[in-house]
Amino acid sequence: MQTELSNTLGAEHAVFGFTPFPAVAAAITRAGGFGVLGAVRYTAPDELARDLDWMQEHTDGLPYGLDVVMPAKKVAGVSEAEVEAMIPEGHRRFVAELLEKHRVPALAAGEASGWRITGWMEEVARTQLDVAFDYPIKLLANALGSPPADVIRRAHDHGVLVAALAGSPRHARHHKDAGIDIVVAQGYEAGGHTGEIATMVLTPEVVAAVDPLPVLAAGGIGTGEQIAAGLALGAQGVWLGSLWLTTEEAQLHSRRLTAKLLAAGPEDTVRSRALTGKPARQLRTEWTDAWDDPSGPGTLPMPLQGLLVAEANSRIQRHEIEPLLGTPVGQIVGRMNSERSVQAVFDELTRGFERAIDRINRIAGRAGTRGGTAE
Amino acid sequence: MQTELSNTLGAEHAVFGFTPFPAVAAAITRAGGFGVLGAVRYTAPDELARDLDWMQEHTDGLPYGLDVVMPAKKVAGVSEAEVEAMIPEGHRRFVAELLEKHRVPALAAGEASGWRITGWMEEVARTQLDVAFDYPIKLLANALGSPPADVIRRAHDHGVLVAALAGSPRHARHHKDAGIDIVVAQGYEAGGHTGEIATMVLTPEVVAAVDPLPVLAAGGIGTGEQIAAGLALGAQGVWLGSLWLTTEEAQLHSRRLTAKLLAAGPEDTVRSRALTGKPARQLRTEWTDAWDDPSGPGTLPMPLQGLLVAEANSRIQRHEIEPLLGTPVGQIVGRMNSERSVQAVFDELTRGFERAIDRINRIAGRAGTRGGTAE
């Protein structure tokens, strides 16, 4: 699975694996893919440095990247307390009542409340970058729009390519105009923030919109057959996130959550604003149902919703409250049915890809000899 | 593009084209595909016979099929008048006010109101079948669940394969249990009735669910690259509907509607209950917006909604009321940008498919020689 892009980056396969876990990112890179470490949970620069040190030691000189969440629009000079004050009392009550209904215990004294708004703010992302550029990362991806122009320049000065996620051809053109190097076309079926357009349609639309920039297909890709499909659509690689959540190297906060992921079918996700205020695909739970119920107060806009539910989500996760326990994940969750090592998952991806190529060549009436040169 | 299924049916390419227009269906078959004529608009058996006569004369002995809408559940002995009486007065008023707001003229005296509920009722579908089995159709497709057991038997007695659309692995398994021969996996991005699962995920899920039955990938497929993707996902063929709406042979009721389709982008469709009461993807219009507006009365369940809006839709179409003018169509509408003959469209599909195979073979490091035998 070699493309111009994977060759440029020095990866054996054009398979990009996004994950919040250093052990998973490093294993993806070691398996011949391109591991991308999600940085949003690192609010302390030294923690990021510690994990990037670890990545360096465990990637055998092979390439990897970092994913930050940096909004293009500045919310300059607004403190977390000021944002907190914008949350209506009725919404706070709704959260309290939901937690009470499900008898969710409080956190222990001194226990951190996990995800905070700060990880989504530009200043925090900038301190992450100050750390990251000290490491030989090959790619900087941004999950929320184009990063600011000076960040793109800084990445390019360090020889780092910049990628950004797009849910529509319009977003993708905006990224191109901003000077982005790679666009990740994130389809409707993907886990996390998604638009309305499915990967099958979005990928070629984005390829056409940003030509000649390379495009990665994301959303609905968790098998070698789906990798072949994404590449057939014109992508120079694929971007997989959900698939790694049930690998042995993943450090999910809860065994019960892993069990829910292993048991879930393709209809058990929902695109909901419950987590961040923007539509993000995740496991459907009684928590998402409550927020999506028309008789409830509805969700708040980003970043208010994320701030409102941060502590509640930490409590739900910490105490493993089964009916409320969820995570961002795509529709491929239906195929995540066993816990295996990243290497075993990667091997199955490459085998499935080869099978798909054999099959499509038979359908096309081609010999498809391996290792040969183009006709 | 040959698969076991296309060979069984005697088609050169495993490309199935669904269309309500005999001229389009016949042209798809002549181009080497498998044309499937939608029968829902034929309420009079002699009109269907006339058009099937025409199909016979214009398909050069090549194979084609028929698509009916036959609910598995009987609504026996219920008249259209009785169903009409179940529609709330407030909903009738909402329709009348919408038509008035947009100054939609009435139909002329004696002008038919177009689509009627009757085309969706089993008795009508059965009279269509009485006609259809007099013709050498090779495939009977059902758009709404599995057809009744006696219809499947009757088709098999005539040597006709039976296909049914499915939006989830659960539906697909039900079809298999009912004795269906082929399952059409209709993804979220498709035009018309769809479920929540996108084609990229749905196709392999359905392939696994009904193994060893052949599966057709539907939804989001309008280029040769997308055909290659659908086949890479394990399908034995692809099912295309939207793409033909802007061909020269299509007899859309309105030039303005054709113009809207040619101008629309991938974000200009919506999955709405406005047309039939079940979620169906269609052009987003002020009509769908009004029905999907939470401040309105909302839609009625099938078949009430279809009956409620039938005359209104005829008036909108007859008088080409621009802001309300719509049609079922998938997200690939963004790529339908010129009016061409079916043959020209088909030629581009096969060229795009060959390009995609060349590209994927390069990525896989294969020679991909044309016309050779498997290694």
mmCIF file with all atom_site columns, N, CA, C and O in Angstrom, chain A residues 2 188-189 196 198 200 220 226 231 234-235 331 354 357-361 363 365-369 371, chain B residues 2 188-189 196 198 200 220 226 231 235 331 354 357-361 363 365-369 371:
data_model
loop_
_atom_site.group_PDB
_atom_site.id
_atom_site.type_symbol
_atom_site.label_atom_id
_atom_site.label_alt_id
_atom_site.label_comp_id
_atom_site.label_asym_id
_atom_site.label_entity_id
_atom_site.label_seq_id
_atom_site.pdbx_PDB_ins_code
_atom_site.Cartn_x
_atom_site.Cartn_y
_atom_site.Cartn_z
_atom_site.occupancy
_atom_site.B_iso_or_equiv
_atom_site.pdbx_formal_charge
_atom_site.auth_seq_id
_atom_site.auth_comp_id
_atom_site.auth_asym_id
_atom_site.auth_atom_id
_atom_site.pdbx_PDB_model_num
ATOM 1   N N  . GLN A 1 2   ? 1.522   1.478   -1.139  1.00 0.00 ? 2   GLN A N  1
ATOM 2   C CA . GLN A 1 2   ? 2.429   2.623   -1.222  1.00 0.00 ? 2   GLN A CA 1
ATOM 3   C C  . GLN A 1 2   ? 1.892   3.681   -2.164  1.00 0.00 ? 2   GLN A C  1
ATOM 4   O O  . GLN A 1 2   ? 1.520   3.383   -3.293  1.00 0.00 ? 2   GLN A O  1
ATOM 5   N N  . TYR A 1 188 ? -19.344 10.800  7.058   1.00 0.00 ? 188 TYR A N  1
ATOM 6   C CA . TYR A 1 188 ? -20.461 10.720  8.016   1.00 0.00 ? 188 TYR A CA 1
ATOM 7   C C  . TYR A 1 188 ? -20.352 9.534   8.965   1.00 0.00 ? 188 TYR A C  1
ATOM 8   O O  . TYR A 1 188 ? -20.748 9.623   10.131  1.00 0.00 ? 188 TYR A O  1
ATOM 9   N N  . GLU A 1 189 ? -19.835 8.401   8.486   1.00 0.00 ? 189 GLU A N  1
ATOM 10  C CA . GLU A 1 189 ? -19.817 7.173   9.281   1.00 0.00 ? 189 GLU A CA 1
ATOM 11  C C  . GLU A 1 189 ? -18.667 7.131   10.279  1.00 0.00 ? 189 GLU A C  1
ATOM 12  O O  . GLU A 1 189 ? -18.554 6.186   11.056  1.00 0.00 ? 189 GLU A O  1
ATOM 13  N N  . GLU A 1 196 ? -22.302 15.532  7.071   1.00 0.00 ? 196 GLU A N  1
ATOM 14  C CA . GLU A 1 196 ? -23.433 14.732  6.588   1.00 0.00 ? 196 GLU A CA 1
ATOM 15  C C  . GLU A 1 196 ? -23.058 13.837  5.414   1.00 0.00 ? 196 GLU A C  1
ATOM 16  O O  . GLU A 1 196 ? -23.815 12.955  5.043   1.00 0.00 ? 196 GLU A O  1
ATOM 17  N N  . ALA A 1 198 ? -21.250 10.998  3.297   1.00 0.00 ? 198 ALA A N  1
ATOM 18  C CA . ALA A 1 198 ? -20.616 9.709   3.564   1.00 0.00 ? 198 ALA A CA 1
ATOM 19  C C  . ALA A 1 198 ? -19.287 9.599   2.813   1.00 0.00 ? 198 ALA A C  1
ATOM 20  O O  . ALA A 1 198 ? -19.077 10.235  1.781   1.00 0.00 ? 198 ALA A O  1
ATOM 21  N N  . MET A 1 200 ? -17.962 7.414   0.862   1.00 0.00 ? 200 MET A N  1
ATOM 22  C CA . MET A 1 200 ? -18.026 7.008   -0.548  1.00 0.00 ? 200 MET A CA 1
ATOM 23  C C  . MET A 1 200 ? -18.183 8.218   -1.471  1.00 0.00 ? 200 MET A C  1
ATOM 24  O O  . MET A 1 200 ? -17.641 8.259   -2.574  1.00 0.00 ? 200 MET A O  1
ATOM 25  N N  . GLY A 1 220 ? -15.524 4.802   8.337   1.00 0.00 ? 220 GLY A N  1
ATOM 26  C CA . GLY A 1 220 ? -16.024 3.536   7.803   1.00 0.00 ? 220 GLY A CA 1
ATOM 27  C C  . GLY A 1 220 ? -14.931 2.603   7.350   1.00 0.00 ? 220 GLY A C  1
ATOM 28  O O  . GLY A 1 220 ? -15.197 1.626   6.651   1.00 0.00 ? 220 GLY A O  1
ATOM 29  N N  . GLN A 1 226 ? -12.021 -2.304  3.049   1.00 0.00 ? 226 GLN A N  1
ATOM 30  C CA . GLN A 1 226 ? -12.404 -0.894  3.119   1.00 0.00 ? 226 GLN A CA 1
ATOM 31  C C  . GLN A 1 226 ? -11.225 0.021   2.787   1.00 0.00 ? 226 GLN A C  1
ATOM 32  O O  . GLN A 1 226 ? -11.413 1.087   2.198   1.00 0.00 ? 226 GLN A O  1
ATOM 33  N N  . LEU A 1 231 ? -8.906  3.750   -1.210  1.00 0.00 ? 231 LEU A N  1
ATOM 34  C CA . LEU A 1 231 ? -7.855  4.075   -2.176  1.00 0.00 ? 231 LEU A CA 1
ATOM 35  C C  . LEU A 1 231 ? -8.413  4.105   -3.599  1.00 0.00 ? 231 LEU A C  1
ATOM 36  O O  . LEU A 1 231 ? -7.996  4.928   -4.415  1.00 0.00 ? 231 LEU A O  1
ATOM 37  N N  . GLY A 1 234 ? -9.645  7.397   -4.886  1.00 0.00 ? 234 GLY A N  1
ATOM 38  C CA . GLY A 1 234 ? -8.711  8.462   -5.243  1.00 0.00 ? 234 GLY A CA 1
ATOM 39  C C  . GLY A 1 234 ? -7.871  8.968   -4.089  1.00 0.00 ? 234 GLY A C  1
ATOM 40  O O  . GLY A 1 234 ? -7.060  9.881   -4.268  1.00 0.00 ? 234 GLY A O  1
ATOM 41  N N  . ALA A 1 235 ? -8.049  8.391   -2.893  1.00 0.00 ? 235 ALA A N  1
ATOM 42  C CA . ALA A 1 235 ? -7.262  8.837   -1.742  1.00 0.00 ? 235 ALA A CA 1
ATOM 43  C C  . ALA A 1 235 ? -5.819  8.357   -1.873  1.00 0.00 ? 235 ALA A C  1
ATOM 44  O O  . ALA A 1 235 ? -5.547  7.351   -2.519  1.00 0.00 ? 235 ALA A O  1
ATOM 45  N N  . GLN A 1 331 ? -19.058 3.800   12.733  1.00 0.00 ? 331 GLN A N  1
ATOM 46  C CA . GLN A 1 331 ? -19.976 2.697   12.447  1.00 0.00 ? 331 GLN A CA 1
ATOM 47  C C  . GLN A 1 331 ? -19.255 1.362   12.271  1.00 0.00 ? 331 GLN A C  1
ATOM 48  O O  . GLN A 1 331 ? -19.887 0.312   12.337  1.00 0.00 ? 331 GLN A O  1
ATOM 49  N N  . GLU A 1 354 ? -4.892  -7.322  0.284   1.00 0.00 ? 354 GLU A N  1
ATOM 50  C CA . GLU A 1 354 ? -4.426  -8.179  -0.819  1.00 0.00 ? 354 GLU A CA 1
ATOM 51  C C  . GLU A 1 354 ? -5.583  -9.017  -1.383  1.00 0.00 ? 354 GLU A C  1
ATOM 52  O O  . GLU A 1 354 ? -5.719  -9.163  -2.606  1.00 0.00 ? 354 GLU A O  1
ATOM 53  N N  . ILE A 1 357 ? -7.700  -6.825  -3.562  1.00 0.00 ? 357 ILE A N  1
ATOM 54  C CA . ILE A 1 357 ? -7.055  -6.539  -4.851  1.00 0.00 ? 357 ILE A CA 1
ATOM 55  C C  . ILE A 1 357 ? -7.156  -7.764  -5.762  1.00 0.00 ? 357 ILE A C  1
ATOM 56  O O  . ILE A 1 357 ? -7.448  -7.638  -6.960  1.00 0.00 ? 357 ILE A O  1
ATOM 57  N N  . ASP A 1 358 ? -6.943  -8.957  -5.209  1.00 0.00 ? 358 ASP A N  1
ATOM 58  C CA . ASP A 1 358 ? -7.116  -10.184 -6.000  1.00 0.00 ? 358 ASP A CA 1
ATOM 59  C C  . ASP A 1 358 ? -8.525  -10.223 -6.588  1.00 0.00 ? 358 ASP A C  1
ATOM 60  O O  . ASP A 1 358 ? -8.726  -10.483 -7.772  1.00 0.00 ? 358 ASP A O  1
ATOM 61  N N  . ARG A 1 359 ? -9.499  -9.966  -5.728  1.00 0.00 ? 359 ARG A N  1
ATOM 62  C CA . ARG A 1 359 ? -10.900 -10.086 -6.138  1.00 0.00 ? 359 ARG A CA 1
ATOM 63  C C  . ARG A 1 359 ? -11.250 -9.064  -7.221  1.00 0.00 ? 359 ARG A C  1
ATOM 64  O O  . ARG A 1 359 ? -11.869 -9.397  -8.230  1.00 0.00 ? 359 ARG A O  1
ATOM 65  N N  . ILE A 1 360 ? -10.836 -7.817  -7.004  1.00 0.00 ? 360 ILE A N  1
ATOM 66  C CA . ILE A 1 360 ? -11.210 -6.765  -7.952  1.00 0.00 ? 360 ILE A CA 1
ATOM 67  C C  . ILE A 1 360 ? -10.507 -6.991  -9.295  1.00 0.00 ? 360 ILE A C  1
ATOM 68  O O  . ILE A 1 360 ? -11.062 -6.708  -10.358 1.00 0.00 ? 360 ILE A O  1
ATOM 69  N N  . ASN A 1 361 ? -9.306  -7.554  -9.261  1.00 0.00 ? 361 ASN A N  1
ATOM 70  C CA . ASN A 1 361 ? -8.622  -7.877  -10.513 1.00 0.00 ? 361 ASN A CA 1
ATOM 71  C C  . ASN A 1 361 ? -9.344  -8.993  -11.263 1.00 0.00 ? 361 ASN A C  1
ATOM 72  O O  . ASN A 1 361 ? -9.440  -8.958  -12.494 1.00 0.00 ? 361 ASN A O  1
ATOM 73  N N  . ILE A 1 363 ? -12.562 -9.540  -11.125 1.00 0.00 ? 363 ILE A N  1
ATOM 74  C CA . ILE A 1 363 ? -13.766 -8.900  -11.672 1.00 0.00 ? 363 ILE A CA 1
ATOM 75  C C  . ILE A 1 363 ? -13.419 -8.074  -12.904 1.00 0.00 ? 363 ILE A C  1
ATOM 76  O O  . ILE A 1 363 ? -14.164 -8.020  -13.877 1.00 0.00 ? 363 ILE A O  1
ATOM 77  N N  . GLY A 1 365 ? -11.023 -8.689  -14.901 1.00 0.00 ? 365 GLY A N  1
ATOM 78  C CA . GLY A 1 365 ? -10.380 -9.498  -15.943 1.00 0.00 ? 365 GLY A CA 1
ATOM 79  C C  . GLY A 1 365 ? -8.896  -9.209  -16.073 1.00 0.00 ? 365 GLY A C  1
ATOM 80  O O  . GLY A 1 365 ? -8.324  -9.276  -17.151 1.00 0.00 ? 365 GLY A O  1
ATOM 81  N N  . ARG A 1 366 ? -8.249  -8.847  -14.937 1.00 0.00 ? 366 ARG A N  1
ATOM 82  C CA . ARG A 1 366 ? -6.811  -8.565  -14.950 1.00 0.00 ? 366 ARG A CA 1
ATOM 83  C C  . ARG A 1 366 ? -6.064  -9.711  -14.277 1.00 0.00 ? 366 ARG A C  1
ATOM 84  O O  . ARG A 1 366 ? -6.593  -10.363 -13.376 1.00 0.00 ? 366 ARG A O  1
ATOM 85  N N  . ALA A 1 367 ? -4.798  -9.867  -14.668 1.00 0.00 ? 367 ALA A N  1
ATOM 86  C CA . ALA A 1 367 ? -3.970  -10.889 -14.030 1.00 0.00 ? 367 ALA A CA 1
ATOM 87  C C  . ALA A 1 367 ? -3.562  -10.459 -12.628 1.00 0.00 ? 367 ALA A C  1
ATOM 88  O O  . ALA A 1 367 ? -3.555  -11.252 -11.701 1.00 0.00 ? 367 ALA A O  1
ATOM 89  N N  . GLY A 1 368 ? -3.228  -9.170  -12.461 1.00 0.00 ? 368 GLY A N  1
ATOM 90  C CA . GLY A 1 368 ? -2.889  -8.658  -11.129 1.00 0.00 ? 368 GLY A CA 1
ATOM 91  C C  . GLY A 1 368 ? -1.697  -9.332  -10.488 1.00 0.00 ? 368 GLY A C  1
ATOM 92  O O  . GLY A 1 368 ? -1.682  -9.590  -9.293  1.00 0.00 ? 368 GLY A O  1
ATOM 93  N N  . THR A 1 369 ? -0.669  -9.616  -11.285 1.00 0.00 ? 369 THR A N  1
ATOM 94  C CA . THR A 1 369 ? 0.520   -10.270 -10.739 1.00 0.00 ? 369 THR A CA 1
ATOM 95  C C  . THR A 1 369 ? 1.193   -9.403  -9.684  1.00 0.00 ? 369 THR A C  1
ATOM 96  O O  . THR A 1 369 ? 1.376   -8.213  -9.880  1.00 0.00 ? 369 THR A O  1
ATOM 97  N N  . GLY A 1 371 ? 4.052   -7.746  -7.434  1.00 0.00 ? 371 GLY A N  1
ATOM 98  C CA . GLY A 1 371 ? 5.447   -7.356  -7.524  1.00 0.00 ? 371 GLY A CA 1
ATOM 99  C C  . GLY A 1 371 ? 5.910   -6.951  -8.917  1.00 0.00 ? 371 GLY A C  1
ATOM 100 O O  . GLY A 1 371 ? 7.059   -6.616  -9.110  1.00 0.00 ? 371 GLY A O  1
ATOM 101 N N  . GLN B 1 2   ? -17.120 -8.296  -14.474 1.00 0.00 ? 2   GLN B N  1
ATOM 102 C CA . GLN B 1 2   ? -17.907 -9.527  -14.496 1.00 0.00 ? 2   GLN B CA 1
ATOM 103 C C  . GLN B 1 2   ? -17.816 -10.261 -13.169 1.00 0.00 ? 2   GLN B C  1
ATOM 104 O O  . GLN B 1 2   ? -16.723 -10.484 -12.657 1.00 0.00 ? 2   GLN B O  1
ATOM 105 N N  . TYR B 1 188 ? -26.720 4.842   3.556   1.00 0.00 ? 188 TYR B N  1
ATOM 106 C CA . TYR B 1 188 ? -27.257 6.121   4.032   1.00 0.00 ? 188 TYR B CA 1
ATOM 107 C C  . TYR B 1 188 ? -27.228 7.206   2.954   1.00 0.00 ? 188 TYR B C  1
ATOM 108 O O  . TYR B 1 188 ? -28.116 8.049   2.883   1.00 0.00 ? 188 TYR B O  1
ATOM 109 N N  . GLU B 1 189 ? -26.199 7.194   2.099   1.00 0.00 ? 189 GLU B N  1
ATOM 110 C CA . GLU B 1 189 ? -26.019 8.267   1.126   1.00 0.00 ? 189 GLU B CA 1
ATOM 111 C C  . GLU B 1 189 ? -26.876 8.096   -0.126  1.00 0.00 ? 189 GLU B C  1
ATOM 112 O O  . GLU B 1 189 ? -26.876 8.957   -1.008  1.00 0.00 ? 189 GLU B O  1
ATOM 113 N N  . GLU B 1 196 ? -29.442 4.240   8.390   1.00 0.00 ? 196 GLU B N  1
ATOM 114 C CA . GLU B 1 196 ? -28.437 5.136   8.973   1.00 0.00 ? 196 GLU B CA 1
ATOM 115 C C  . GLU B 1 196 ? -27.010 4.713   8.617   1.00 0.00 ? 196 GLU B C  1
ATOM 116 O O  . GLU B 1 196 ? -26.069 5.462   8.838   1.00 0.00 ? 196 GLU B O  1
ATOM 117 N N  . ALA B 1 198 ? -23.797 3.861   6.444   1.00 0.00 ? 198 ALA B N  1
ATOM 118 C CA . ALA B 1 198 ? -23.242 4.277   5.156   1.00 0.00 ? 198 ALA B CA 1
ATOM 119 C C  . ALA B 1 198 ? -22.752 3.066   4.355   1.00 0.00 ? 198 ALA B C  1
ATOM 120 O O  . ALA B 1 198 ? -22.410 2.028   4.915   1.00 0.00 ? 198 ALA B O  1
ATOM 121 N N  . MET B 1 200 ? -20.038 2.279   2.840   1.00 0.00 ? 200 MET B N  1
ATOM 122 C CA . MET B 1 200 ? -18.703 1.753   3.155   1.00 0.00 ? 200 MET B CA 1
ATOM 123 C C  . MET B 1 200 ? -18.769 0.700   4.266   1.00 0.00 ? 200 MET B C  1
ATOM 124 O O  . MET B 1 200 ? -18.032 -0.279  4.245   1.00 0.00 ? 200 MET B O  1
ATOM 125 N N  . GLY B 1 220 ? -24.293 6.215   -3.091  1.00 0.00 ? 220 GLY B N  1
ATOM 126 C CA . GLY B 1 220 ? -23.022 6.907   -3.232  1.00 0.00 ? 220 GLY B CA 1
ATOM 127 C C  . GLY B 1 220 ? -22.213 6.447   -4.428  1.00 0.00 ? 220 GLY B C  1
ATOM 128 O O  . GLY B 1 220 ? -21.027 6.760   -4.526  1.00 0.00 ? 220 GLY B O  1
ATOM 129 N N  . GLN B 1 226 ? -16.150 4.777   -7.820  1.00 0.00 ? 226 GLN B N  1
ATOM 130 C CA . GLN B 1 226 ? -17.066 4.326   -6.772  1.00 0.00 ? 226 GLN B CA 1
ATOM 131 C C  . GLN B 1 226 ? -17.534 2.898   -7.034  1.00 0.00 ? 226 GLN B C  1
ATOM 132 O O  . GLN B 1 226 ? -17.760 2.131   -6.092  1.00 0.00 ? 226 GLN B O  1
ATOM 133 N N  . LEU B 1 231 ? -17.222 -2.787  -5.307  1.00 0.00 ? 231 LEU B N  1
ATOM 134 C CA . LEU B 1 231 ? -16.839 -4.173  -5.576  1.00 0.00 ? 231 LEU B CA 1
ATOM 135 C C  . LEU B 1 231 ? -15.716 -4.621  -4.641  1.00 0.00 ? 231 LEU B C  1
ATOM 136 O O  . LEU B 1 231 ? -15.682 -5.780  -4.211  1.00 0.00 ? 231 LEU B O  1
ATOM 137 N N  . ALA B 1 235 ? -19.076 -6.708  -2.773  1.00 0.00 ? 235 ALA B N  1
ATOM 138 C CA . ALA B 1 235 ? -20.323 -6.813  -3.532  1.00 0.00 ? 235 ALA B CA 1
ATOM 139 C C  . ALA B 1 235 ? -20.086 -7.567  -4.838  1.00 0.00 ? 235 ALA B C  1
ATOM 140 O O  . ALA B 1 235 ? -18.984 -7.576  -5.371  1.00 0.00 ? 235 ALA B O  1
ATOM 141 N N  . GLN B 1 331 ? -26.543 11.459  -2.541  1.00 0.00 ? 331 GLN B N  1
ATOM 142 C CA . GLN B 1 331 ? -25.505 12.477  -2.355  1.00 0.00 ? 331 GLN B CA 1
ATOM 143 C C  . GLN B 1 331 ? -24.593 12.616  -3.570  1.00 0.00 ? 331 GLN B C  1
ATOM 144 O O  . GLN B 1 331 ? -23.894 13.619  -3.691  1.00 0.00 ? 331 GLN B O  1
ATOM 145 N N  . GLU B 1 354 ? -11.696 1.275   -14.997 1.00 0.00 ? 354 GLU B N  1
ATOM 146 C CA . GLU B 1 354 ? -10.371 0.812   -15.438 1.00 0.00 ? 354 GLU B CA 1
ATOM 147 C C  . GLU B 1 354 ? -9.266  1.686   -14.838 1.00 0.00 ? 354 GLU B C  1
ATOM 148 O O  . GLU B 1 354 ? -8.235  1.174   -14.395 1.00 0.00 ? 354 GLU B O  1
ATOM 149 N N  . ILE B 1 357 ? -8.775  0.682   -11.253 1.00 0.00 ? 357 ILE B N  1
ATOM 150 C CA . ILE B 1 357 ? -8.066  -0.604  -11.132 1.00 0.00 ? 357 ILE B CA 1
ATOM 151 C C  . ILE B 1 357 ? -6.570  -0.404  -11.413 1.00 0.00 ? 357 ILE B C  1
ATOM 152 O O  . ILE B 1 357 ? -5.722  -0.952  -10.704 1.00 0.00 ? 357 ILE B O  1
ATOM 153 N N  . ASP B 1 358 ? -6.263  0.398   -12.444 1.00 0.00 ? 358 ASP B N  1
ATOM 154 C CA . ASP B 1 358 ? -4.852  0.704   -12.709 1.00 0.00 ? 358 ASP B CA 1
ATOM 155 C C  . ASP B 1 358 ? -4.205  1.317   -11.469 1.00 0.00 ? 358 ASP B C  1
ATOM 156 O O  . ASP B 1 358 ? -3.109  0.923   -11.055 1.00 0.00 ? 358 ASP B O  1
ATOM 157 N N  . ARG B 1 359 ? -4.888  2.286   -10.888 1.00 0.00 ? 359 ARG B N  1
ATOM 158 C CA . ARG B 1 359 ? -4.337  3.033   -9.750  1.00 0.00 ? 359 ARG B CA 1
ATOM 159 C C  . ARG B 1 359 ? -4.136  2.121   -8.530  1.00 0.00 ? 359 ARG B C  1
ATOM 160 O O  . ARG B 1 359 ? -3.075  2.130   -7.902  1.00 0.00 ? 359 ARG B O  1
ATOM 161 N N  . ILE B 1 360 ? -5.165  1.326   -8.227  1.00 0.00 ? 360 ILE B N  1
ATOM 162 C CA . ILE B 1 360 ? -5.077  0.482   -7.036  1.00 0.00 ? 360 ILE B CA 1
ATOM 163 C C  . ILE B 1 360 ? -4.009  -0.602  -7.218  1.00 0.00 ? 360 ILE B C  1
ATOM 164 O O  . ILE B 1 360 ? -3.329  -0.983  -6.268  1.00 0.00 ? 360 ILE B O  1
ATOM 165 N N  . ASN B 1 361 ? -3.828  -1.056  -8.450  1.00 0.00 ? 361 ASN B N  1
ATOM 166 C CA . ASN B 1 361 ? -2.756  -2.026  -8.704  1.00 0.00 ? 361 ASN B CA 1
ATOM 167 C C  . ASN B 1 361 ? -1.382  -1.402  -8.521  1.00 0.00 ? 361 ASN B C  1
ATOM 168 O O  . ASN B 1 361 ? -0.463  -2.048  -8.000  1.00 0.00 ? 361 ASN B O  1
ATOM 169 N N  . ILE B 1 363 ? -0.738  1.050   -6.442  1.00 0.00 ? 363 ILE B N  1
ATOM 170 C CA . ILE B 1 363 ? -0.588  1.194   -4.985  1.00 0.00 ? 363 ILE B CA 1
ATOM 171 C C  . ILE B 1 363 ? -0.241  -0.156  -4.347  1.00 0.00 ? 363 ILE B C  1
ATOM 172 O O  . ILE B 1 363 ? 0.555   -0.243  -3.418  1.00 0.00 ? 363 ILE B O  1
ATOM 173 N N  . GLY B 1 365 ? 1.356   -2.497  -5.803  1.00 0.00 ? 365 GLY B N  1
ATOM 174 C CA . GLY B 1 365 ? 2.569   -3.067  -6.377  1.00 0.00 ? 365 GLY B CA 1
ATOM 175 C C  . GLY B 1 365 ? 2.300   -4.247  -7.286  1.00 0.00 ? 365 GLY B C  1
ATOM 176 O O  . GLY B 1 365 ? 3.112   -5.167  -7.388  1.00 0.00 ? 365 GLY B O  1
ATOM 177 N N  . ARG B 1 366 ? 1.144   -4.217  -7.975  1.00 0.00 ? 366 ARG B N  1
ATOM 178 C CA . ARG B 1 366 ? 0.799   -5.303  -8.899  1.00 0.00 ? 366 ARG B CA 1
ATOM 179 C C  . ARG B 1 366 ? 0.938   -4.814  -10.340 1.00 0.00 ? 366 ARG B C  1
ATOM 180 O O  . ARG B 1 366 ? 0.730   -3.635  -10.637 1.00 0.00 ? 366 ARG B O  1
ATOM 181 N N  . ALA B 1 367 ? 1.167   -5.749  -11.242 1.00 0.00 ? 367 ALA B N  1
ATOM 182 C CA . ALA B 1 367 ? 1.244   -5.410  -12.659 1.00 0.00 ? 367 ALA B CA 1
ATOM 183 C C  . ALA B 1 367 ? -0.140  -5.113  -13.212 1.00 0.00 ? 367 ALA B C  1
ATOM 184 O O  . ALA B 1 367 ? -0.331  -4.178  -13.981 1.00 0.00 ? 367 ALA B O  1
ATOM 185 N N  . GLY B 1 368 ? -1.139  -5.906  -12.822 1.00 0.00 ? 368 GLY B N  1
ATOM 186 C CA . GLY B 1 368 ? -2.506  -5.650  -13.255 1.00 0.00 ? 368 GLY B CA 1
ATOM 187 C C  . GLY B 1 368 ? -2.731  -5.719  -14.755 1.00 0.00 ? 368 GLY B C  1
ATOM 188 O O  . GLY B 1 368 ? -3.451  -4.924  -15.332 1.00 0.00 ? 368 GLY B O  1
ATOM 189 N N  . THR B 1 369 ? -2.060  -6.667  -15.416 1.00 0.00 ? 369 THR B N  1
ATOM 190 C CA . THR B 1 369 ? -2.196  -6.798  -16.860 1.00 0.00 ? 369 THR B CA 1
ATOM 191 C C  . THR B 1 369 ? -3.630  -7.098  -17.261 1.00 0.00 ? 369 THR B C  1
ATOM 192 O O  . THR B 1 369 ? -4.282  -7.946  -16.663 1.00 0.00 ? 369 THR B O  1
ATOM 193 N N  . GLY B 1 371 ? -6.786  -8.569  -19.302 1.00 0.00 ? 371 GLY B N  1
ATOM 194 C CA . GLY B 1 371 ? -7.149  -9.728  -20.112 1.00 0.00 ? 371 GLY B CA 1
ATOM 195 C C  . GLY B 1 371 ? -6.406  -11.004 -19.758 1.00 0.00 ? 371 GLY B C  1
ATOM 196 O O  . GLY B 1 371 ? -6.624  -12.026 -20.377 1.00 0.00 ? 371 GLY B O  1
#
